[in-house]
Amino acid sequence: MEITVDQMYRIENKGHDMGFLKKFMMENAGAASVRRLVDKLGSVESKHILIFVGLGNNGGDGLVMARHLAGYGAKVTVMLLGTPEKIKTEESNWNWSILQKMPSVKLTTGDSFNFDFKPDVIVDGILGTGISGEIREPYASAINFINEIDCYKFAVDVPSGLDPQTGETANICTKCDMTVTFHKMKQGIPKRKDLTGELYVEKIGIPPEAEEGIL
Ligand SMILES: NC(=O)C1=CN([C@@H]2O[C@H](COP(=O)(O)OP(=O)(O)OC[C@H]3O[C@@H](n4cnc5c(N)ncnc54)[C@H](O)[C@@H]3O)[C@@H](O)[C@H]2O)[C@@H](O)CC1
Ligand SMILES: [K+]
């Protein structure tokens, strides 16, 4: 069953109000994404993984992935597209603060993409269901950077720039090898397999009762 983006937000909020907090949804989303990635690649040990994160909760999922991937022995670099004070939600902030205590994960911020390594994998945690309008900077430059580099690309929830409701793209959009979306498929995503690559839906622990009155 495919759902709308609006239904997803309402289910998320109802689950949160039931006490299954958004930080737990985020944890499960990031953990499920890493399991898919590790299943695909076999091992990520010693692989250079570059994770682009936006300031919303799509970025928060990317921050969770960073912690899990470090646990699998990957060399993880997080590129936060903005400054830490601008991270928008409590759950993303919480995950950022954990990473600040983890020297095994390199944290970078800003809009200059000069890395001293060639990534084996890029994780796109820039924009998810919160996208609106044409892509603004520094997200646009990050999306262009991702599209120009030759490596395995993983999209968190939806390739950034793709509207998960309509399947239409903004001025630019990442082209990925794998996309993992959460809870249930959003209507626009499967229309664009050319951008998502392999596409999966993962449950993230939201009680089915949170759908009552919404689906
Ligand atoms: N809905 C759910 O149940 C869950 C959602 N999660 C994640 O949360 C994401 C949604 O998080 P948010 O609602 O914070 O939204 P996003 O993280 O998609 O991004 C919203 C932010 O991006 C900025 N933005 C929007 N359009 C832009 C544009 N065109 N150019 C530049 N900046 C733009 C906005 O200022 C806003 O702060 C999902 O995609 C998913 O990855 C997960 O944490 C798990 C649970
Ligand atoms: K994304």
PDB file of C-alpha atoms and ligand atoms in Angstrom:
ATOM      1  CA  MET A   1       0.000   0.000   0.000  1.00  0.00           C
ATOM      2  CA  GLU A   2       1.283   3.438  -0.938  1.00  0.00           C
ATOM      3  CA  ILE A   3       0.559   6.466   1.245  1.00  0.00           C
ATOM      4  CA  THR A   4       0.797  10.229   0.882  1.00  0.00           C
ATOM      5  CA  VAL A   5       3.502  12.336   2.494  1.00  0.00           C
ATOM      6  CA  ASP A   6       0.828  14.070   4.546  1.00  0.00           C
ATOM      7  CA  GLN A   7      -0.397  10.702   5.883  1.00  0.00           C
ATOM      8  CA  MET A   8       3.206   9.794   6.778  1.00  0.00           C
ATOM      9  CA  TYR A   9       3.643  12.952   8.862  1.00  0.00           C
ATOM     10  CA  ARG A  10       0.307  12.354  10.612  1.00  0.00           C
ATOM     11  CA  ILE A  11       1.219   8.732  11.388  1.00  0.00           C
ATOM     12  CA  GLU A  12       4.628   9.844  12.674  1.00  0.00           C
ATOM     13  CA  ASN A  13       3.064  12.476  14.929  1.00  0.00           C
ATOM     14  CA  LYS A  14       0.439  10.085  16.251  1.00  0.00           C
ATOM     15  CA  GLY A  15       3.084   7.445  16.989  1.00  0.00           C
ATOM     16  CA  HIS A  16       5.114  10.095  18.818  1.00  0.00           C
ATOM     17  CA  ASP A  17       2.060  11.139  20.837  1.00  0.00           C
ATOM     18  CA  MET A  18       1.540   7.462  21.769  1.00  0.00           C
ATOM     19  CA  GLY A  19       5.022   7.601  23.307  1.00  0.00           C
ATOM     20  CA  PHE A  20       7.040   6.026  20.501  1.00  0.00           C
ATOM     21  CA  LEU A  21       9.229   9.103  20.210  1.00  0.00           C
ATOM     22  CA  LYS A  22      10.600  10.426  16.914  1.00  0.00           C
ATOM     23  CA  LYS A  23      14.140   9.811  18.158  1.00  0.00           C
ATOM     24  CA  PHE A  24      13.344   6.078  18.229  1.00  0.00           C
ATOM     25  CA  MET A  25      11.874   6.214  14.704  1.00  0.00           C
ATOM     26  CA  MET A  26      15.050   7.971  13.585  1.00  0.00           C
ATOM     27  CA  GLU A  27      17.221   5.360  15.273  1.00  0.00           C
ATOM     28  CA  ASN A  28      15.366   2.535  13.559  1.00  0.00           C
ATOM     29  CA  ALA A  29      15.448   4.327  10.198  1.00  0.00           C
ATOM     30  CA  GLY A  30      19.212   4.808  10.369  1.00  0.00           C
ATOM     31  CA  ALA A  31      19.850   1.281  11.637  1.00  0.00           C
ATOM     32  CA  ALA A  32      17.653  -0.329   8.949  1.00  0.00           C
ATOM     33  CA  SER A  33      19.392   1.739   6.277  1.00  0.00           C
ATOM     34  CA  VAL A  34      22.814   0.604   7.422  1.00  0.00           C
ATOM     35  CA  ARG A  35      21.710  -3.044   7.439  1.00  0.00           C
ATOM     36  CA  ARG A  36      20.553  -2.720   3.822  1.00  0.00           C
ATOM     37  CA  LEU A  37      23.808  -1.050   2.827  1.00  0.00           C
ATOM     38  CA  VAL A  38      25.979  -3.628   4.575  1.00  0.00           C
ATOM     39  CA  ASP A  39      23.925  -6.470   3.076  1.00  0.00           C
ATOM     40  CA  LYS A  40      24.500  -4.997  -0.355  1.00  0.00           C
ATOM     41  CA  LEU A  41      28.207  -4.275  -0.054  1.00  0.00           C
ATOM     42  CA  GLY A  42      29.139  -7.346   1.968  1.00  0.00           C
ATOM     43  CA  SER A  43      31.426  -5.409   4.272  1.00  0.00           C
ATOM     44  CA  VAL A  44      32.013  -1.717   4.877  1.00  0.00           C
ATOM     45  CA  GLU A  45      35.112  -2.230   6.997  1.00  0.00           C
ATOM     46  CA  SER A  46      37.782   0.381   6.141  1.00  0.00           C
ATOM     47  CA  LYS A  47      35.590   1.810   3.378  1.00  0.00           C
ATOM     48  CA  HIS A  48      35.464   5.608   3.092  1.00  0.00           C
ATOM     49  CA  ILE A  49      31.855   6.633   3.572  1.00  0.00           C
ATOM     50  CA  LEU A  50      30.887  10.256   3.085  1.00  0.00           C
ATOM     51  CA  ILE A  51      27.529  11.213   4.578  1.00  0.00           C
ATOM     52  CA  PHE A  52      25.879  14.461   3.509  1.00  0.00           C
ATOM     53  CA  VAL A  53      23.344  15.652   6.043  1.00  0.00           C
ATOM     54  CA  GLY A  54      20.831  18.455   5.842  1.00  0.00           C
ATOM     55  CA  LEU A  55      19.469  20.349   8.819  1.00  0.00           C
ATOM     56  CA  GLY A  56      16.146  18.471   9.034  1.00  0.00           C
ATOM     57  CA  ASN A  57      15.317  14.930  10.090  1.00  0.00           C
ATOM     58  CA  ASN A  58      16.481  13.385   6.823  1.00  0.00           C
ATOM     59  CA  GLY A  59      19.883  14.576   7.980  1.00  0.00           C
ATOM     60  CA  GLY A  60      19.184  13.129  11.419  1.00  0.00           C
ATOM     61  CA  ASP A  61      18.750   9.688   9.860  1.00  0.00           C
ATOM     62  CA  GLY A  62      22.144  10.214   8.203  1.00  0.00           C
ATOM     63  CA  LEU A  63      23.683  11.022  11.595  1.00  0.00           C
ATOM     64  CA  VAL A  64      22.353   7.749  13.002  1.00  0.00           C
ATOM     65  CA  MET A  65      23.850   5.935  10.006  1.00  0.00           C
ATOM     66  CA  ALA A  66      27.237   7.525  10.741  1.00  0.00           C
ATOM     67  CA  ARG A  67      27.290   6.037  14.242  1.00  0.00           C
ATOM     68  CA  HIS A  68      26.215   2.577  13.070  1.00  0.00           C
ATOM     69  CA  LEU A  69      28.664   2.546  10.147  1.00  0.00           C
ATOM     70  CA  ALA A  70      31.510   3.477  12.494  1.00  0.00           C
ATOM     71  CA  GLY A  71      30.505   0.421  14.509  1.00  0.00           C
ATOM     72  CA  TYR A  72      31.003  -1.695  11.379  1.00  0.00           C
ATOM     73  CA  GLY A  73      34.540  -0.331  11.004  1.00  0.00           C
ATOM     74  CA  ALA A  74      33.904   2.116   8.148  1.00  0.00           C
ATOM     75  CA  LYS A  75      35.899   5.340   7.869  1.00  0.00           C
ATOM     76  CA  VAL A  76      33.046   7.799   8.181  1.00  0.00           C
ATOM     77  CA  THR A  77      33.045  11.498   7.333  1.00  0.00           C
ATOM     78  CA  VAL A  78      29.913  13.548   7.980  1.00  0.00           C
ATOM     79  CA  MET A  79      29.389  16.730   5.987  1.00  0.00           C
ATOM     80  CA  LEU A  80      26.777  18.882   7.721  1.00  0.00           C
ATOM     81  CA  LEU A  81      25.310  21.330   5.221  1.00  0.00           C
ATOM     82  CA  GLY A  82      25.087  24.281   7.581  1.00  0.00           C
ATOM     83  CA  THR A  83      26.147  25.060  11.109  1.00  0.00           C
ATOM     84  CA  PRO A  84      25.314  22.832  14.100  1.00  0.00           C
ATOM     85  CA  GLU A  85      23.304  25.647  15.769  1.00  0.00           C
ATOM     86  CA  LYS A  86      20.923  25.536  12.804  1.00  0.00           C
ATOM     87  CA  ILE A  87      20.041  21.845  13.197  1.00  0.00           C
ATOM     88  CA  LYS A  88      16.284  22.033  13.386  1.00  0.00           C
ATOM     89  CA  THR A  89      15.041  19.255  15.633  1.00  0.00           C
ATOM     90  CA  GLU A  90      15.731  17.868  19.087  1.00  0.00           C
ATOM     91  CA  GLU A  91      16.284  14.334  17.752  1.00  0.00           C
ATOM     92  CA  SER A  92      18.827  15.439  15.141  1.00  0.00           C
ATOM     93  CA  ASN A  93      20.632  17.563  17.708  1.00  0.00           C
ATOM     94  CA  TRP A  94      20.784  14.615  20.065  1.00  0.00           C
ATOM     95  CA  ASN A  95      22.438  12.478  17.376  1.00  0.00           C
ATOM     96  CA  TRP A  96      24.885  15.245  16.456  1.00  0.00           C
ATOM     97  CA  SER A  97      25.939  15.582  20.083  1.00  0.00           C
ATOM     98  CA  ILE A  98      26.699  11.856  20.301  1.00  0.00           C
ATOM     99  CA  LEU A  99      28.878  12.052  17.183  1.00  0.00           C
ATOM    100  CA  GLN A 100      30.788  14.935  18.772  1.00  0.00           C
ATOM    101  CA  LYS A 101      31.982  12.425  21.374  1.00  0.00           C
ATOM    102  CA  MET A 102      33.108   9.918  18.713  1.00  0.00           C
ATOM    103  CA  PRO A 103      36.589  10.529  17.279  1.00  0.00           C
ATOM    104  CA  SER A 104      35.940   7.535  14.970  1.00  0.00           C
ATOM    105  CA  VAL A 105      33.630   9.787  12.928  1.00  0.00           C
ATOM    106  CA  LYS A 106      35.041  12.893  11.253  1.00  0.00           C
ATOM    107  CA  LEU A 107      32.645  15.847  11.398  1.00  0.00           C
ATOM    108  CA  THR A 108      32.858  18.646   8.832  1.00  0.00           C
ATOM    109  CA  THR A 109      30.578  21.578   8.139  1.00  0.00           C
ATOM    110  CA  GLY A 110      30.218  24.234   5.486  1.00  0.00           C
ATOM    111  CA  ASP A 111      29.969  24.351   1.723  1.00  0.00           C
ATOM    112  CA  SER A 112      33.449  23.528   0.453  1.00  0.00           C
ATOM    113  CA  PHE A 113      33.690  19.943  -0.741  1.00  0.00           C
ATOM    114  CA  ASN A 114      37.447  19.361  -0.843  1.00  0.00           C
ATOM    115  CA  PHE A 115      37.983  15.968   0.733  1.00  0.00           C
ATOM    116  CA  ASP A 116      41.385  14.329   1.081  1.00  0.00           C
ATOM    117  CA  PHE A 117      39.992  10.916   0.061  1.00  0.00           C
ATOM    118  CA  LYS A 118      37.829   9.421  -2.646  1.00  0.00           C
ATOM    119  CA  PRO A 119      34.648   8.020  -1.098  1.00  0.00           C
ATOM    120  CA  ASP A 120      33.649   4.418  -1.732  1.00  0.00           C
ATOM    121  CA  VAL A 121      30.088   5.251  -0.707  1.00  0.00           C
ATOM    122  CA  ILE A 122      28.113   8.477  -0.437  1.00  0.00           C
ATOM    123  CA  VAL A 123      25.029   8.646   1.757  1.00  0.00           C
ATOM    124  CA  ASP A 124      22.496  11.269   0.717  1.00  0.00           C
ATOM    125  CA  GLY A 125      20.730  12.502   3.842  1.00  0.00           C
ATOM    126  CA  ILE A 126      20.177  16.010   2.508  1.00  0.00           C
ATOM    127  CA  LEU A 127      16.434  16.286   1.935  1.00  0.00           C
ATOM    128  CA  GLY A 128      13.505  13.947   2.450  1.00  0.00           C
ATOM    129  CA  THR A 129       9.789  14.464   2.797  1.00  0.00           C
ATOM    130  CA  GLY A 130      10.298  18.097   3.880  1.00  0.00           C
ATOM    131  CA  ILE A 131      11.379  19.279   0.426  1.00  0.00           C
ATOM    132  CA  SER A 132       9.680  22.343  -1.029  1.00  0.00           C
ATOM    133  CA  GLY A 133      10.522  24.427  -4.085  1.00  0.00           C
ATOM    134  CA  GLU A 134      13.764  24.693  -6.003  1.00  0.00           C
ATOM    135  CA  ILE A 135      16.903  23.471  -4.244  1.00  0.00           C
ATOM    136  CA  ARG A 136      18.757  26.248  -2.421  1.00  0.00           C
ATOM    137  CA  GLU A 137      22.429  26.479  -1.495  1.00  0.00           C
ATOM    138  CA  PRO A 138      24.446  24.820  -0.104  1.00  0.00           C
ATOM    139  CA  TYR A 139      22.212  21.797  -0.803  1.00  0.00           C
ATOM    140  CA  ALA A 140      22.318  22.414  -4.561  1.00  0.00           C
ATOM    141  CA  SER A 141      26.132  22.317  -4.689  1.00  0.00           C
ATOM    142  CA  ALA A 142      26.164  19.156  -2.580  1.00  0.00           C
ATOM    143  CA  ILE A 143      23.712  17.453  -4.952  1.00  0.00           C
ATOM    144  CA  ASN A 144      25.834  18.466  -7.944  1.00  0.00           C
ATOM    145  CA  PHE A 145      28.967  17.179  -6.187  1.00  0.00           C
ATOM    146  CA  ILE A 146      27.282  13.837  -5.508  1.00  0.00           C
ATOM    147  CA  ASN A 147      26.145  13.468  -9.106  1.00  0.00           C
ATOM    148  CA  GLU A 148      29.598  14.213 -10.472  1.00  0.00           C
ATOM    149  CA  ILE A 149      31.463  11.654  -8.373  1.00  0.00           C
ATOM    150  CA  ASP A 150      31.768   7.988  -9.340  1.00  0.00           C
ATOM    151  CA  CYS A 151      30.956   5.787  -6.309  1.00  0.00           C
ATOM    152  CA  TYR A 152      28.078   3.860  -4.740  1.00  0.00           C
ATOM    153  CA  LYS A 153      25.260   6.228  -3.719  1.00  0.00           C
ATOM    154  CA  PHE A 154      22.655   5.519  -1.063  1.00  0.00           C
ATOM    155  CA  ALA A 155      19.566   7.723  -0.568  1.00  0.00           C
ATOM    156  CA  VAL A 156      17.973   8.061   2.849  1.00  0.00           C
ATOM    157  CA  ASP A 157      14.171   7.917   2.389  1.00  0.00           C
ATOM    158  CA  VAL A 158      14.213   9.556  -1.067  1.00  0.00           C
ATOM    159  CA  PRO A 159      16.875  10.912  -3.431  1.00  0.00           C
ATOM    160  CA  SER A 160      17.296  14.594  -2.528  1.00  0.00           C
ATOM    161  CA  GLY A 161      15.441  16.769  -5.015  1.00  0.00           C
ATOM    162  CA  LEU A 162      12.732  14.186  -5.730  1.00  0.00           C
ATOM    163  CA  ASP A 163       9.290  15.075  -4.425  1.00  0.00           C
ATOM    164  CA  PRO A 164       8.135  11.859  -2.719  1.00  0.00           C
ATOM    165  CA  GLN A 165       4.507  12.848  -3.211  1.00  0.00           C
ATOM    166  CA  THR A 166       4.456  13.642  -6.939  1.00  0.00           C
ATOM    167  CA  GLY A 167       7.557  11.903  -8.299  1.00  0.00           C
ATOM    168  CA  GLU A 168       8.607  15.194  -9.865  1.00  0.00           C
ATOM    169  CA  THR A 169      12.099  16.582  -9.407  1.00  0.00           C
ATOM    170  CA  ALA A 170      13.213  20.052  -8.418  1.00  0.00           C
ATOM    171  CA  ASN A 171      15.844  21.816 -10.522  1.00  0.00           C
ATOM    172  CA  ILE A 172      18.342  19.121  -9.488  1.00  0.00           C
ATOM    173  CA  CYS A 173      18.180  15.738  -7.819  1.00  0.00           C
ATOM    174  CA  THR A 174      20.624  13.058  -6.747  1.00  0.00           C
ATOM    175  CA  LYS A 175      20.784   9.896  -8.839  1.00  0.00           C
ATOM    176  CA  CYS A 176      21.298   6.967  -6.478  1.00  0.00           C
ATOM    177  CA  ASP A 177      22.007   3.235  -6.530  1.00  0.00           C
ATOM    178  CA  MET A 178      19.796   2.359  -3.579  1.00  0.00           C
ATOM    179  CA  THR A 179      16.986   4.071  -1.667  1.00  0.00           C
ATOM    180  CA  VAL A 180      15.483   2.945   1.619  1.00  0.00           C
ATOM    181  CA  THR A 181      12.218   4.594   2.578  1.00  0.00           C
ATOM    182  CA  PHE A 182      10.451   4.163   5.895  1.00  0.00           C
ATOM    183  CA  HIS A 183       7.235   2.693   7.262  1.00  0.00           C
ATOM    184  CA  LYS A 184       5.273   2.594   3.983  1.00  0.00           C
ATOM    185  CA  MET A 185       5.979   3.559   0.377  1.00  0.00           C
ATOM    186  CA  LYS A 186       5.166   7.192  -0.494  1.00  0.00           C
ATOM    187  CA  GLN A 187       3.233   7.562  -3.741  1.00  0.00           C
ATOM    188  CA  GLY A 188       5.772   9.462  -5.845  1.00  0.00           C
ATOM    189  CA  ILE A 189       8.907   7.449  -5.077  1.00  0.00           C
ATOM    190  CA  PRO A 190       8.383   4.266  -7.140  1.00  0.00           C
ATOM    191  CA  LYS A 191       7.639   6.405 -10.208  1.00  0.00           C
ATOM    192  CA  ARG A 192      11.325   7.328 -10.301  1.00  0.00           C
ATOM    193  CA  LYS A 193      13.350   4.120 -10.167  1.00  0.00           C
ATOM    194  CA  ASP A 194      15.722   5.906 -12.558  1.00  0.00           C
ATOM    195  CA  LEU A 195      16.727   8.055  -9.552  1.00  0.00           C
ATOM    196  CA  THR A 196      16.157   5.726  -6.592  1.00  0.00           C
ATOM    197  CA  GLY A 197      18.022   2.653  -7.865  1.00  0.00           C
ATOM    198  CA  GLU A 198      17.085  -0.439  -5.843  1.00  0.00           C
ATOM    199  CA  LEU A 199      14.148   0.550  -3.664  1.00  0.00           C
ATOM    200  CA  TYR A 200      13.163  -0.838  -0.259  1.00  0.00           C
ATOM    201  CA  VAL A 201      10.663  -0.002   2.478  1.00  0.00           C
ATOM    202  CA  GLU A 202      11.728  -0.649   6.056  1.00  0.00           C
ATOM    203  CA  LYS A 203       9.557  -0.705   9.145  1.00  0.00           C
ATOM    204  CA  ILE A 204      10.813   1.604  11.887  1.00  0.00           C
ATOM    205  CA  GLY A 205       8.751   0.440  14.849  1.00  0.00           C
ATOM    206  CA  ILE A 206       5.766   2.767  14.514  1.00  0.00           C
ATOM    207  CA  PRO A 207       2.785   1.011  16.155  1.00  0.00           C
ATOM    208  CA  PRO A 208       0.186   0.008  13.539  1.00  0.00           C
ATOM    209  CA  GLU A 209      -2.372   1.654  15.817  1.00  0.00           C
ATOM    210  CA  ALA A 210      -0.807   5.012  14.884  1.00  0.00           C
ATOM    211  CA  GLU A 211      -2.417   4.551  11.454  1.00  0.00           C
ATOM    212  CA  GLU A 212      -5.940   4.395  12.883  1.00  0.00           C
ATOM    213  CA  GLY A 213      -8.098   7.208  11.555  1.00  0.00           C
ATOM    214  CA  ILE A 214      -5.406   8.141   9.013  1.00  0.00           C
ATOM    215  CA  LEU A 215      -5.297   5.187   6.587  1.00  0.00           C
TER     216      LEU A 215
HETATM  217  N1  LIG B   1       8.028  10.667   8.841  1.00  0.00           N
HETATM  218  C1  LIG B   1       8.560   9.752   9.644  1.00  0.00           C
HETATM  219  O1  LIG B   1       7.896   8.942  10.224  1.00  0.00           O
HETATM  220  C2  LIG B   1      10.016   9.762   9.846  1.00  0.00           C
HETATM  221  C3  LIG B   1      10.834  10.613   9.149  1.00  0.00           C
HETATM  222  N2  LIG B   1      12.164  10.531   9.227  1.00  0.00           N
HETATM  223  C4  LIG B   1      13.008  11.339   8.380  1.00  0.00           C
HETATM  224  O2  LIG B   1      12.634  12.681   8.445  1.00  0.00           O
HETATM  225  C5  LIG B   1      12.579  13.193   7.125  1.00  0.00           C
HETATM  226  C6  LIG B   1      11.690  14.394   7.118  1.00  0.00           C
HETATM  227  O3  LIG B   1      12.288  15.352   7.974  1.00  0.00           O
HETATM  228  P1  LIG B   1      11.919  16.887   7.930  1.00  0.00           P
HETATM  229  O4  LIG B   1      10.462  17.043   8.011  1.00  0.00           O
HETATM  230  O5  LIG B   1      12.762  17.531   8.959  1.00  0.00           O
HETATM  231  O6  LIG B   1      12.316  17.326   6.469  1.00  0.00           O
HETATM  232  P2  LIG B   1      13.677  17.207   5.635  1.00  0.00           P
HETATM  233  O7  LIG B   1      14.769  16.651   6.446  1.00  0.00           O
HETATM  234  O8  LIG B   1      13.291  16.550   4.365  1.00  0.00           O
HETATM  235  O9  LIG B   1      14.101  18.702   5.276  1.00  0.00           O
HETATM  236  C7  LIG B   1      13.435  19.819   5.716  1.00  0.00           C
HETATM  237  C8  LIG B   1      14.401  20.963   5.793  1.00  0.00           C
HETATM  238  O10 LIG B   1      15.002  21.225   4.537  1.00  0.00           O
HETATM  239  C9  LIG B   1      14.832  22.572   4.174  1.00  0.00           C
HETATM  240  N3  LIG B   1      14.402  22.605   2.783  1.00  0.00           N
HETATM  241  C10 LIG B   1      13.212  22.220   2.280  1.00  0.00           C
HETATM  242  N4  LIG B   1      13.176  22.365   0.945  1.00  0.00           N
HETATM  243  C11 LIG B   1      14.383  22.866   0.595  1.00  0.00           C
HETATM  244  C12 LIG B   1      14.952  23.260  -0.645  1.00  0.00           C
HETATM  245  N5  LIG B   1      14.266  23.156  -1.794  1.00  0.00           N
HETATM  246  N6  LIG B   1      16.221  23.715  -0.665  1.00  0.00           N
HETATM  247  C13 LIG B   1      16.917  23.820   0.470  1.00  0.00           C
HETATM  248  N7  LIG B   1      16.434  23.495   1.694  1.00  0.00           N
HETATM  249  C14 LIG B   1      15.175  23.015   1.756  1.00  0.00           C
HETATM  250  C15 LIG B   1      13.766  23.154   5.069  1.00  0.00           C
HETATM  251  O11 LIG B   1      14.198  24.415   5.492  1.00  0.00           O
HETATM  252  C16 LIG B   1      13.657  22.185   6.216  1.00  0.00           C
HETATM  253  O12 LIG B   1      14.334  22.635   7.334  1.00  0.00           O
HETATM  254  C17 LIG B   1      12.140  12.030   6.288  1.00  0.00           C
HETATM  255  O13 LIG B   1      12.447  12.184   4.925  1.00  0.00           O
HETATM  256  C18 LIG B   1      12.895  10.894   6.937  1.00  0.00           C
HETATM  257  O14 LIG B   1      14.187  10.781   6.372  1.00  0.00           O
HETATM  258  C19 LIG B   1      12.836   9.544  10.045  1.00  0.00           C
HETATM  259  O15 LIG B   1      13.574  10.187  11.034  1.00  0.00           O
HETATM  260  C20 LIG B   1      11.981   8.477  10.588  1.00  0.00           C
HETATM  261  C21 LIG B   1      10.574   8.862  10.864  1.00  0.00           C
HETATM  262  K     K B   2      17.690  12.046   0.951  1.00  0.00           K
END
